[in-house]
């Protein structure tokens, strides 16, 4: 209706702080982008948080994995390796026109004498990232197991969403939390308990927190984070007297997750054969070098639904 008044559609394929790591429905995102292009509207994909492989779909950008074909993509955060405040943008067209008019998208004043080192670091990060795509996907599968377990043991106190190594936990608005003042008290209590167990996640205004570990985290550390989160959640459930909302019965709250595993990985799980690439990146779960099978089985019990029951044996 107002297509002739819009110049650019800005889309964040996977929301960050505003919606606690929630990915857009893929087909809906594609539909919005297609409608914009049909009306001559340029499309900018904001991948400051979910981009650079963090989304776990095996490509540098999520818009690439979903074939959104935007006109530009922004990226940043860990492109500077955690040392430099570096960000950037990929633009499909317009670079030559900018140059012809004496304009540039390069801005290095902020870095002063460090700009060269920042750009060198960014270049190396981009060259290195594809080597970690399989590991991020694997860790995303493990995060799914961990977080669904936390949903269950907390009786639905939190609802989790995300993919790859970018997830969020939203404190439920059901039950007693329909009263926003009580929900605020629970959030405050959860913060206190997380701090007491040694975890300081990034809390966001909508009432939850983000979980976005470093790309090269090992799978054992991921499960140790899960154990700390579990401890804090159980303390919070007891402190605030949280109970599963009556509108949901036990059968409805039995959470089951089907991991989307490729054939190679599934075979390695069933045969307990160590995958050398995943072992090198410290994300292998076919051996006990990084996470003990009993720990992983405890988080997985009742949550993973695979055709071959040997997966959990």
Tab-separated table of C-alpha atoms in Angstrom:
chain	number	residue	atom	x	y	z
A	1	UNK	CA	0.000	0.000	0.000
A	2	UNK	CA	2.804	2.450	0.871
A	3	UNK	CA	5.485	0.908	-1.328
A	4	UNK	CA	6.133	4.153	-3.197
A	5	UNK	CA	6.957	5.874	0.115
A	6	UNK	CA	9.536	3.312	1.274
A	7	UNK	CA	13.139	3.430	0.138
A	8	UNK	CA	14.725	0.616	2.147
A	9	UNK	CA	13.397	-2.458	3.940
A	10	UNK	CA	15.578	-3.288	6.946
A	11	UNK	CA	15.314	-6.896	8.063
A	12	UNK	CA	17.178	-8.747	10.820
A	13	UNK	CA	16.877	-12.438	9.792
A	14	UNK	CA	17.441	-13.488	13.388
A	15	UNK	CA	16.491	-10.911	15.985
A	16	UNK	CA	18.956	-10.025	18.700
A	17	UNK	CA	18.108	-8.153	21.884
A	18	UNK	CA	14.653	-6.994	20.779
A	19	UNK	CA	13.230	-10.542	20.510
A	20	UNK	CA	15.839	-12.583	22.410
A	21	UNK	CA	17.441	-14.488	19.524
A	22	UNK	CA	14.230	-15.374	17.679
A	23	UNK	CA	14.809	-16.300	14.005
A	24	UNK	CA	12.338	-15.024	11.434
A	25	UNK	CA	10.206	-17.750	9.869
A	26	UNK	CA	12.315	-18.418	6.780
A	27	UNK	CA	9.509	-18.439	4.209
A	28	UNK	CA	7.901	-15.325	5.680
A	29	UNK	CA	11.213	-13.470	5.484
A	30	UNK	CA	11.600	-14.492	1.841
A	31	UNK	CA	8.063	-13.334	1.094
A	32	UNK	CA	8.686	-9.896	2.623
A	33	UNK	CA	11.922	-9.482	0.671
A	34	UNK	CA	10.295	-10.542	-2.598
A	35	UNK	CA	7.411	-8.108	-2.071
A	36	UNK	CA	9.878	-5.295	-1.413
A	37	UNK	CA	11.886	-6.038	-4.536
A	38	UNK	CA	8.750	-6.179	-6.657
A	39	UNK	CA	8.055	-2.593	-5.553
A	40	UNK	CA	11.581	-1.367	-6.190
A	41	UNK	CA	12.449	-1.183	-2.492
A	42	UNK	CA	16.062	-1.885	-1.563
A	43	UNK	CA	16.644	-4.556	1.091
A	44	UNK	CA	19.233	-4.295	3.857
A	45	UNK	CA	19.912	-7.370	6.025
A	46	UNK	CA	21.151	-6.469	9.496
A	47	UNK	CA	23.406	-9.360	10.503
A	48	UNK	CA	25.464	-7.580	13.132
A	49	UNK	CA	24.558	-10.279	15.655
A	50	UNK	CA	23.547	-13.379	13.687
A	51	UNK	CA	25.986	-13.072	10.785
A	52	UNK	CA	29.541	-14.312	10.234
A	53	UNK	CA	28.448	-17.936	10.614
A	54	UNK	CA	26.985	-17.633	14.125
A	55	UNK	CA	23.517	-18.639	12.839
A	56	UNK	CA	24.753	-22.195	12.244
A	57	UNK	CA	23.414	-22.676	8.709
A	58	UNK	CA	26.824	-23.206	7.140
A	59	UNK	CA	27.287	-19.854	5.386
A	60	UNK	CA	28.832	-16.523	6.316
A	61	UNK	CA	25.464	-14.764	6.370
A	62	UNK	CA	22.009	-16.083	7.256
A	63	UNK	CA	20.507	-14.144	4.352
A	64	UNK	CA	22.802	-16.151	2.088
A	65	UNK	CA	21.707	-19.486	3.596
A	66	UNK	CA	18.056	-18.506	3.199
A	67	UNK	CA	18.622	-17.081	-0.300
A	68	UNK	CA	17.084	-13.730	0.621
A	69	UNK	CA	19.333	-11.931	-1.900
A	70	UNK	CA	19.469	-8.541	-0.096
A	71	UNK	CA	21.027	-5.451	-1.680
A	72	UNK	CA	23.315	-4.971	1.320
A	73	UNK	CA	24.351	-6.794	4.492
A	74	UNK	CA	25.812	-5.243	7.626
A	75	UNK	CA	28.126	-7.182	9.918
A	76	UNK	CA	30.270	-6.498	12.947
A	77	UNK	CA	30.796	-7.593	16.562
A	78	UNK	CA	33.486	-10.284	16.548
A	79	UNK	CA	34.888	-9.414	13.109
A	80	UNK	CA	37.529	-7.529	15.123
A	81	UNK	CA	38.479	-10.641	17.076
A	82	UNK	CA	37.302	-9.141	20.353
A	83	UNK	CA	40.097	-6.574	20.245
A	84	UNK	CA	39.006	-3.899	17.763
A	85	UNK	CA	35.560	-2.188	17.441
A	86	UNK	CA	35.270	-3.101	13.771
A	87	UNK	CA	32.165	-3.422	11.603
A	88	UNK	CA	31.392	-3.382	7.908
A	89	UNK	CA	28.861	-3.722	5.117
A	90	UNK	CA	28.624	-5.678	1.890
A	91	UNK	CA	26.816	-3.788	-0.865
A	92	UNK	CA	25.730	-5.320	-4.140
A	93	UNK	CA	25.747	-2.096	-6.185
A	94	UNK	CA	26.607	1.556	-5.764
A	95	UNK	CA	30.264	1.333	-4.790
A	96	UNK	CA	31.495	2.811	-8.070
A	97	UNK	CA	28.934	5.616	-7.888
A	98	UNK	CA	30.038	6.494	-4.365
A	99	UNK	CA	33.662	6.640	-5.457
A	100	UNK	CA	32.872	8.788	-8.478
A	101	UNK	CA	31.279	11.346	-6.159
A	102	UNK	CA	34.179	11.378	-3.733
A	103	UNK	CA	32.290	9.344	-1.154
A	104	UNK	CA	33.450	6.243	0.678
A	105	UNK	CA	32.059	3.622	3.023
A	106	UNK	CA	35.460	3.353	4.706
A	107	UNK	CA	35.743	5.222	7.995
A	108	UNK	CA	38.883	4.691	10.027
A	109	UNK	CA	39.180	7.830	12.144
A	110	UNK	CA	37.866	5.951	15.188
A	111	UNK	CA	40.783	3.558	15.026
A	112	UNK	CA	43.431	6.246	14.484
A	113	UNK	CA	46.809	4.459	14.331
A	114	UNK	CA	45.230	1.059	14.918
A	115	UNK	CA	43.117	0.981	11.763
A	116	UNK	CA	45.559	-1.137	9.768
A	117	UNK	CA	45.772	-3.765	12.470
A	118	UNK	CA	41.988	-3.779	12.849
A	119	UNK	CA	41.513	-4.410	9.122
A	120	UNK	CA	44.216	-7.103	9.107
A	121	UNK	CA	42.462	-8.801	12.017
A	122	UNK	CA	39.108	-8.611	10.229
A	123	UNK	CA	40.627	-10.152	7.106
A	124	UNK	CA	42.049	-13.086	9.061
A	125	UNK	CA	38.755	-13.647	10.881
A	126	UNK	CA	36.889	-13.804	7.545
A	127	UNK	CA	39.443	-16.262	6.162
A	128	UNK	CA	39.228	-18.455	9.254
A	129	UNK	CA	35.468	-18.558	9.847
A	130	UNK	CA	34.489	-21.175	7.197
A	131	UNK	CA	36.639	-23.696	9.059
A	132	UNK	CA	34.250	-23.425	12.007
A	133	UNK	CA	30.898	-23.683	10.208
A	134	UNK	CA	30.472	-27.433	10.903
A	135	UNK	CA	31.411	-26.934	14.541
A	136	UNK	CA	28.886	-24.119	14.974
A	137	UNK	CA	26.147	-26.303	13.501
A	138	UNK	CA	27.094	-29.149	15.836
A	139	UNK	CA	27.197	-26.851	18.866
A	140	UNK	CA	23.830	-25.419	17.845
A	141	UNK	CA	22.365	-28.935	18.010
A	142	UNK	CA	23.845	-29.361	21.477
A	143	UNK	CA	22.530	-25.950	22.578
A	144	UNK	CA	19.070	-27.061	21.492
A	145	UNK	CA	19.284	-30.109	23.762
A	146	UNK	CA	20.625	-28.104	26.704
A	147	UNK	CA	18.054	-25.334	26.484
A	148	UNK	CA	15.055	-27.597	25.971
A	149	UNK	CA	16.208	-29.464	29.081
A	150	UNK	CA	16.302	-26.173	30.976
A	151	UNK	CA	12.751	-25.407	29.837
A	152	UNK	CA	11.644	-28.727	31.238
A	153	UNK	CA	13.447	-28.673	34.609
A	154	UNK	CA	12.262	-25.105	35.231
A	155	UNK	CA	8.642	-26.152	34.633
A	156	UNK	CA	8.387	-23.681	31.774
A	157	UNK	CA	9.756	-20.721	33.726
A	158	UNK	CA	11.778	-19.875	30.616
A	159	UNK	CA	11.056	-20.304	26.924
A	160	UNK	CA	14.081	-20.636	24.666
A	161	UNK	CA	14.602	-19.840	20.992
A	162	UNK	CA	17.434	-19.471	18.546
A	163	UNK	CA	19.843	-21.433	16.382
A	164	UNK	CA	23.561	-22.027	15.948
A	165	UNK	CA	25.433	-20.164	18.668
A	166	UNK	CA	22.851	-17.429	19.140
A	167	UNK	CA	20.059	-18.258	21.573
A	168	UNK	CA	17.763	-16.466	23.964
A	169	UNK	CA	15.782	-17.381	27.064
A	170	UNK	CA	12.587	-15.432	27.708
A	171	UNK	CA	11.006	-15.497	31.166
A	172	UNK	CA	7.468	-16.818	30.713
A	173	UNK	CA	4.495	-14.456	30.749
A	174	UNK	CA	2.112	-17.284	31.679
A	175	UNK	CA	0.675	-18.253	35.040
A	176	UNK	CA	1.539	-15.844	37.854
A	177	UNK	CA	3.643	-13.881	35.377
A	178	UNK	CA	0.565	-12.426	33.794
A	179	UNK	CA	1.142	-9.932	36.573
A	180	UNK	CA	4.097	-7.951	35.189
A	181	UNK	CA	5.195	-6.892	38.681
A	182	UNK	CA	5.563	-10.548	39.716
A	183	UNK	CA	7.401	-11.306	36.489
A	184	UNK	CA	9.787	-8.430	37.216
A	185	UNK	CA	10.436	-9.873	40.688
A	186	UNK	CA	11.219	-13.272	39.145
A	187	UNK	CA	13.636	-11.709	36.666
A	188	UNK	CA	15.388	-9.885	39.514
A	189	UNK	CA	15.593	-13.128	41.493
A	190	UNK	CA	16.958	-14.994	38.461
A	191	UNK	CA	19.670	-12.380	37.974
A	192	UNK	CA	20.694	-12.752	41.618
A	193	UNK	CA	20.824	-16.548	41.400
A	194	UNK	CA	22.758	-16.523	38.125
A	195	UNK	CA	25.336	-14.247	39.698
A	196	UNK	CA	25.557	-16.524	42.737
A	197	UNK	CA	26.472	-19.535	40.569
A	198	UNK	CA	28.996	-17.551	38.539
A	199	UNK	CA	27.074	-16.851	35.333
A	200	UNK	CA	26.493	-13.330	34.013
A	201	UNK	CA	24.389	-13.530	30.839
A	202	UNK	CA	23.333	-10.514	28.829
A	203	UNK	CA	19.850	-9.537	30.027
A	204	UNK	CA	17.609	-7.686	27.590
A	205	UNK	CA	14.672	-5.301	28.194
A	206	UNK	CA	11.922	-7.708	27.078
A	207	UNK	CA	12.622	-9.876	30.127
A	208	UNK	CA	15.156	-12.531	29.312
A	209	UNK	CA	18.775	-13.083	28.431
A	210	UNK	CA	20.950	-13.907	25.442
A	211	UNK	CA	23.335	-16.848	25.194
A	212	UNK	CA	25.907	-16.337	22.446
A	213	UNK	CA	29.160	-18.162	23.275
A	214	UNK	CA	32.413	-17.583	21.437
A	215	UNK	CA	32.670	-19.452	18.138
A	216	UNK	CA	35.542	-21.689	19.273
A	217	UNK	CA	33.938	-22.787	22.544
A	218	UNK	CA	34.328	-26.488	23.326
A	219	UNK	CA	31.289	-28.689	23.855
A	220	UNK	CA	32.264	-29.501	27.445
A	221	UNK	CA	32.195	-25.848	28.426
A	222	UNK	CA	28.796	-25.553	26.759
A	223	UNK	CA	27.398	-28.262	29.033
A	224	UNK	CA	29.052	-26.733	32.088
A	225	UNK	CA	27.248	-23.485	31.251
A	226	UNK	CA	24.060	-25.531	31.009
A	227	UNK	CA	24.657	-26.995	34.469
A	228	UNK	CA	25.181	-23.517	35.948
A	229	UNK	CA	22.026	-22.217	34.292
A	230	UNK	CA	20.119	-25.243	35.572
A	231	UNK	CA	21.319	-24.578	39.129
A	232	UNK	CA	20.226	-20.934	38.984
A	233	UNK	CA	16.844	-21.785	37.460
A	234	UNK	CA	16.059	-24.391	40.121
A	235	UNK	CA	16.934	-21.875	42.830
A	236	UNK	CA	14.648	-19.334	41.188
A	237	UNK	CA	11.750	-21.782	40.839
A	238	UNK	CA	12.016	-22.498	44.575
A	239	UNK	CA	12.467	-18.848	45.574
A	240	UNK	CA	9.431	-17.507	43.712
A	241	UNK	CA	7.214	-20.573	44.092
A	242	UNK	CA	6.835	-21.011	40.341
A	243	UNK	CA	4.452	-23.722	39.199
A	244	UNK	CA	3.542	-24.894	35.735
A	245	UNK	CA	0.472	-22.903	34.566
A	246	UNK	CA	-2.693	-24.971	35.071
A	247	UNK	CA	-3.695	-24.554	31.426
A	248	UNK	CA	-0.897	-26.919	30.463
A	249	UNK	CA	-0.956	-30.562	31.486
A	250	UNK	CA	2.013	-32.880	31.885
A	251	UNK	CA	1.586	-34.436	28.447
A	252	UNK	CA	1.523	-31.036	26.762
A	253	UNK	CA	4.700	-29.932	28.484
A	254	UNK	CA	6.717	-33.018	27.584
A	255	UNK	CA	9.238	-31.370	25.293
A	256	UNK	CA	10.793	-33.457	22.550
A	257	UNK	CA	13.443	-32.331	20.136
A	258	UNK	CA	14.471	-33.910	16.880
A	259	UNK	CA	17.990	-32.918	15.978
A	260	UNK	CA	18.591	-32.285	12.317
A	261	UNK	CA	21.690	-34.421	11.949
A	262	UNK	CA	23.385	-35.240	8.660
A	263	UNK	CA	24.116	-38.866	7.840
A	264	UNK	CA	27.829	-38.631	8.587
A	265	UNK	CA	27.261	-37.228	12.054
A	266	UNK	CA	24.441	-39.650	12.848
A	267	UNK	CA	26.666	-42.571	11.844
A	268	UNK	CA	29.477	-41.343	14.083
A	269	UNK	CA	27.036	-41.085	17.016
A	270	UNK	CA	25.670	-44.585	16.546
A	271	UNK	CA	29.052	-46.207	16.011
A	272	UNK	CA	30.792	-44.022	18.584
A	273	UNK	CA	33.465	-43.183	16.044
A	274	UNK	CA	35.393	-40.012	16.782
A	275	UNK	CA	34.961	-37.413	14.048
A	276	UNK	CA	38.419	-35.950	13.491
A	277	UNK	CA	37.239	-32.520	12.342
A	278	UNK	CA	34.879	-32.106	15.296
A	279	UNK	CA	37.555	-33.470	17.622
A	280	UNK	CA	40.017	-30.864	16.398
A	281	UNK	CA	37.502	-28.113	17.162
A	282	UNK	CA	36.723	-29.698	20.575
A	283	UNK	CA	33.067	-30.231	19.668
A	284	UNK	CA	33.153	-34.022	19.327
A	285	UNK	CA	30.612	-35.933	21.430
A	286	UNK	CA	31.455	-39.434	20.177
A	287	UNK	CA	34.246	-39.694	22.739
A	288	UNK	CA	34.514	-38.507	26.328
A	289	UNK	CA	37.431	-36.118	25.829
A	290	UNK	CA	35.287	-32.976	26.038
A	291	UNK	CA	31.954	-33.904	27.631
A	292	UNK	CA	31.241	-37.094	29.566
A	293	UNK	CA	28.486	-39.222	28.003
A	294	UNK	CA	26.552	-39.370	31.300
A	295	UNK	CA	26.301	-35.571	31.402
A	296	UNK	CA	25.064	-35.370	27.841
A	297	UNK	CA	22.648	-38.246	28.406
A	298	UNK	CA	21.170	-36.507	31.456
A	299	UNK	CA	20.435	-33.391	29.426
A	300	UNK	CA	19.128	-35.468	26.530
A	301	UNK	CA	16.892	-37.898	28.435
A	302	UNK	CA	13.317	-37.614	27.262
A	303	UNK	CA	14.137	-34.757	24.909
A	304	UNK	CA	15.743	-36.304	21.846
A	305	UNK	CA	13.620	-38.330	19.475
A	306	UNK	CA	15.678	-40.350	16.987
A	307	UNK	CA	14.608	-43.420	15.075
A	308	UNK	CA	17.537	-45.498	16.352
A	309	UNK	CA	17.433	-45.841	20.144
A	310	UNK	CA	21.147	-46.705	20.170
A	311	UNK	CA	21.830	-42.948	20.135
A	312	UNK	CA	21.164	-42.774	23.863
A	313	UNK	CA	22.586	-46.191	24.815
